[in-house]
Coordinates of C-alpha atoms in Angstrom, one line a residue:
M202 CA 29.8 110.1 107.9
S203 CA 27.7 113.5 108.2
F204 CA 25.2 114.2 106.0
V205 CA 26.8 116.7 103.5
P206 CA 29.8 115.1 102.7
A207 CA 27.4 111.6 102.2
L208 CA 25.2 113.7 100.3
A209 CA 27.9 115.1 97.9
G210 CA 29.7 111.9 97.7
T211 CA 26.2 110.2 96.5
L212 CA 25.5 112.9 93.7
R213 CA 29.6 112.6 92.8
Y214 CA 29.0 108.9 92.6
E215 CA 26.3 109.2 90.2
A216 CA 27.7 111.9 88.3
Y217 CA 30.4 109.8 87.1
M218 CA 28.3 107.2 86.4
A219 CA 25.9 109.0 84.4
V220 CA 29.1 110.3 82.3
R221 CA 30.1 106.8 81.9
R222 CA 27.2 105.7 80.8
R223 CA 26.6 105.2 77.0
T224 CA 22.5 104.6 76.9
L225 CA 22.2 108.1 78.0
W226 CA 24.4 109.7 75.5
F227 CA 23.1 107.7 72.9
A228 CA 19.2 108.7 73.7
V229 CA 20.0 112.5 74.3
A230 CA 22.5 113.2 71.9
P231 CA 21.0 112.9 68.8
L232 CA 17.6 114.3 69.7
S233 CA 19.9 117.3 70.8
L234 CA 21.2 117.2 67.5
L235 CA 17.9 117.9 66.0
A236 CA 16.7 120.4 68.1
L237 CA 19.2 122.5 67.5
V238 CA 18.8 121.3 63.6
A239 CA 15.2 122.4 64.0
A240 CA 16.0 125.5 66.1
W241 CA 18.9 127.6 64.6
R242 CA 17.9 130.7 63.0
S243 CA 20.2 133.0 61.5
P244 CA 20.2 136.6 62.8
A245 CA 18.8 138.1 60.1
E246 CA 15.9 135.7 60.5
I247 CA 15.3 136.7 64.2
A248 CA 12.8 139.5 65.0
D249 CA 12.8 139.4 68.7
G250 CA 16.1 137.5 69.9
V251 CA 14.1 136.4 73.5
A252 CA 11.2 135.0 72.0
H253 CA 13.1 133.1 69.5
V254 CA 14.9 131.5 72.6
G255 CA 11.3 131.2 74.3
E256 CA 10.2 129.5 71.2
A257 CA 13.4 127.4 70.9
A258 CA 13.2 126.3 74.6
P259 CA 10.1 124.3 75.0
F260 CA 10.9 122.7 71.0
T261 CA 14.0 121.4 72.8
G262 CA 12.7 120.6 76.2
V263 CA 10.2 118.3 74.4
L264 CA 13.0 116.3 72.2
C265 CA 15.3 115.9 74.5
T266 CA 13.7 115.0 77.7
L267 CA 12.2 112.2 76.2
G268 CA 15.4 110.5 75.0
I269 CA 16.2 111.5 79.1
G270 CA 13.2 110.0 80.5
V271 CA 13.8 106.9 78.4
A272 CA 17.6 106.6 79.6
L273 CA 16.8 107.0 83.3
A274 CA 13.9 104.7 83.5
D275 CA 16.2 101.9 84.9
R276 CA 17.9 104.1 87.3
V277 CA 16.1 103.1 90.6
E278 CA 15.1 99.2 89.4
R279 CA 19.1 98.9 89.2
G280 CA 19.8 99.6 92.3
L281 CA 16.8 96.7 93.8
R282 CA 18.5 94.0 91.8
P283 CA 20.1 91.1 93.7
G284 CA 22.7 92.3 95.5
L285 CA 22.9 95.9 94.6
G286 CA 19.7 97.2 97.1
E287 CA 22.5 95.4 100.4
L288 CA 24.7 98.0 99.2
V289 CA 22.3 100.7 98.6
A290 CA 20.6 99.8 102.2
A291 CA 24.5 99.7 103.9
A292 CA 25.3 104.0 102.1
P293 CA 25.8 106.6 104.3
C294 CA 23.4 108.6 103.0
P295 CA 20.2 108.4 104.1
A296 CA 17.2 106.7 102.1
G297 CA 14.6 109.5 102.1
V298 CA 17.8 111.5 100.5
R299 CA 19.2 109.2 98.4
L300 CA 16.3 108.4 95.8
P301 CA 16.2 112.3 94.7
A302 CA 20.1 111.9 94.8
L303 CA 20.5 109.4 92.2
L304 CA 18.6 111.0 90.0
A305 CA 19.6 114.5 89.9
A306 CA 22.7 113.8 89.5
P307 CA 22.0 111.8 86.1
L308 CA 19.4 114.3 85.4
G309 CA 22.0 117.2 85.9
V310 CA 24.2 115.9 83.0
A311 CA 21.8 114.6 81.0
L312 CA 20.4 118.6 80.6
L313 CA 24.0 119.5 79.6
P314 CA 23.1 118.5 76.2
P315 CA 19.6 120.4 75.8
L316 CA 21.7 123.8 78.1
L317 CA 24.0 123.7 75.3
V318 CA 21.1 124.0 72.3
V319 CA 19.7 126.8 74.5
L320 CA 22.7 128.7 74.9
V321 CA 23.4 128.3 71.2
C322 CA 20.3 128.8 69.5
A323 CA 21.1 132.3 72.0
V324 CA 24.1 133.4 70.1
P325 CA 22.6 134.5 66.8
A326 CA 19.4 136.0 68.5
A327 CA 21.8 138.2 70.7
M328 CA 23.5 139.5 67.3
A329 CA 19.9 139.9 65.9
D330 CA 19.0 142.1 69.1
G331 CA 22.5 143.9 69.2
G332 CA 22.8 143.0 72.8
P333 CA 23.0 140.4 75.6
G334 CA 19.3 139.9 76.8
P335 CA 19.0 136.5 74.7
L336 CA 21.6 134.8 76.4
A337 CA 20.2 135.8 80.0
A338 CA 17.0 134.4 78.6
A339 CA 18.6 131.7 77.5
A340 CA 19.6 130.8 81.0
G341 CA 15.7 131.5 82.2
A342 CA 14.2 129.1 80.2
F343 CA 16.5 126.6 80.7
L344 CA 16.0 126.7 84.1
L345 CA 11.8 127.7 83.9
V346 CA 11.1 125.9 80.7
I347 CA 13.1 122.7 80.6
V348 CA 13.9 121.5 83.5
P349 CA 10.7 121.2 85.4
G350 CA 9.4 119.1 82.4
A351 CA 12.5 117.0 82.2
V352 CA 12.1 116.3 86.3
V353 CA 8.6 115.5 86.3
L354 CA 9.1 113.1 83.5
T355 CA 12.6 111.7 84.9
A356 CA 10.3 111.0 88.7
F357 CA 7.4 109.6 85.9
A358 CA 10.3 107.2 84.4
A359 CA 11.7 106.0 87.9
L360 CA 8.2 105.3 89.2
M361 CA 7.5 102.9 85.9
G362 CA 10.9 101.4 86.1
V363 CA 10.1 99.6 89.6
L364 CA 6.4 98.9 88.5
L365 CA 7.2 97.3 84.9
P366 CA 9.6 95.3 83.5
V367 CA 12.4 97.9 82.1
A368 CA 11.5 97.6 78.7
L369 CA 8.1 98.3 78.6
A370 CA 8.7 101.1 81.1
R371 CA 10.7 103.3 78.8
V372 CA 7.9 102.6 76.0
V373 CA 5.1 103.9 78.3
T374 CA 7.1 106.9 79.6
A375 CA 7.4 107.5 75.9
V376 CA 4.0 107.4 75.0
V377 CA 3.0 109.2 78.1
W378 CA 5.5 111.9 77.7
L379 CA 4.3 112.9 73.8
W380 CA 0.5 112.2 74.7
S381 CA 1.0 115.1 77.6
T382 CA 3.3 117.4 75.4
I383 CA 2.4 117.5 71.5
A384 CA -0.5 115.4 71.3
S385 CA -3.3 117.4 70.1
P386 CA -6.6 117.3 71.8
A387 CA -7.8 117.8 68.7
L388 CA -6.5 114.8 66.8
M389 CA -7.1 112.8 69.5
P390 CA -9.9 110.5 70.3
L391 CA -9.0 110.8 74.4
P392 CA -8.3 113.8 76.4
T393 CA -4.8 114.9 76.7
P394 CA -3.2 117.5 79.1
T395 CA -1.2 119.0 75.6
G396 CA -1.8 122.8 75.7
T397 CA -3.1 123.0 79.6
L398 CA -1.9 123.6 83.1
L399 CA -1.2 119.7 83.2
S400 CA 1.1 119.9 80.4
P401 CA 4.9 119.5 81.3
G402 CA 6.0 121.1 78.2
G403 CA 7.5 124.3 78.9
G404 CA 4.4 126.5 76.9
Y405 CA 3.5 128.5 79.7
P406 CA 6.2 129.8 81.1
A407 CA 7.7 130.0 77.5
A408 CA 4.9 132.1 76.4
A409 CA 4.4 134.2 79.6
W410 CA 8.1 135.2 80.6
L411 CA 9.7 135.1 77.1
G412 CA 7.5 136.6 74.7
A413 CA 7.2 132.9 72.7
R414 CA 4.0 132.4 70.3
P415 CA 1.5 130.4 72.8
V416 CA 2.1 126.9 70.8
W417 CA 2.2 125.2 73.6
A418 CA -0.2 126.7 76.0
N419 CA -3.9 127.6 75.2
H420 CA -4.0 127.0 71.5
E421 CA -7.1 126.1 70.4
L422 CA -8.6 125.3 73.9
S423 CA -10.4 126.8 76.4
G424 CA -11.7 126.0 79.3
V425 CA -10.5 126.4 83.4
L426 CA -7.5 124.0 82.6
S427 CA -6.3 126.5 79.5
P428 CA -6.6 129.6 80.8
P429 CA -4.6 132.2 78.5
P430 CA -0.6 132.5 79.1
G431 CA 0.2 134.8 82.0
T432 CA 2.5 134.9 84.8
G433 CA -0.4 133.7 87.2
S434 CA -1.2 130.5 84.7
A435 CA 2.5 130.0 85.0
L436 CA 3.1 129.7 88.3
V437 CA 0.2 126.9 88.4
N438 CA 1.8 125.0 85.7
L439 CA 5.3 125.1 87.4
T440 CA 3.3 124.3 90.9
V441 CA 1.4 120.9 89.5
L442 CA 4.7 119.9 88.0
A443 CA 6.2 120.4 91.5
A444 CA 3.6 118.5 92.7
L445 CA 3.2 115.3 90.3
T446 CA 7.1 115.2 90.9
A447 CA 6.7 114.3 94.4
A448 CA 3.9 112.4 94.0
F449 CA 6.0 110.5 91.7
L450 CA 9.1 110.0 93.8
L451 CA 7.3 109.2 97.1
L452 CA 5.5 106.5 95.0
T453 CA 8.7 105.4 93.8
G454 CA 10.4 105.1 97.2
L455 CA 7.2 103.5 98.6
V456 CA 7.4 100.7 96.1
A457 CA 11.2 100.4 96.5
G458 CA 11.0 100.3 99.9
R459 CA 8.9 97.1 99.7
R460 CA 10.8 95.0 97.1
R461 CA 13.9 95.1 99.2

């Protein structure tokens, strides 16, 4: 079988299995509903539609990504269990492609609820602005604010899943996510990435490109890791997340390869 059909088949199979997985929906659906309730505003309450979308996106991402990471922490580990490892090794999709594929497909399914939340929040924003600008901003917010954080946490959760017992991996994933996104350095006795270029919360892209208030970026912070929001700092933030994702996937692949 050639590469493209094998990859497409892997993605379809993993997406189908993710749709059927109740654990995923039990983790993501309540948090998505909570995000919608908290972020929803009527048109009369919205002064700037694009900025409203920019402020709803990081909040939605932080809540929903927490559920996604916890739910998918066992995805790679399940493929290493006795009997399944041999089936995975026999799959036509190359091992170097299968690992990203088996995480990307369920992640794509899991990201549908937060996408829906952001789009729904953009509807009253578009009514307030009298144009479709907030709807286009919602698509950008989803891709630049929510997706990068969800990708890096899913990769981290997969690594924890092959290193630790699954229950402990879920706990560590949740603690690290909250520590890196909402734990205020002013309230923590230990350093935290929250509000810096190292945070996966999406604060820098939201403030730089969507006009959101810099609550999730540079808020009450200073130093080289907490520059003011702008295009440069937002690009640095996204680059850091991409590098961390690649590192987590590489380590997961190495650990999984040694366990087979």
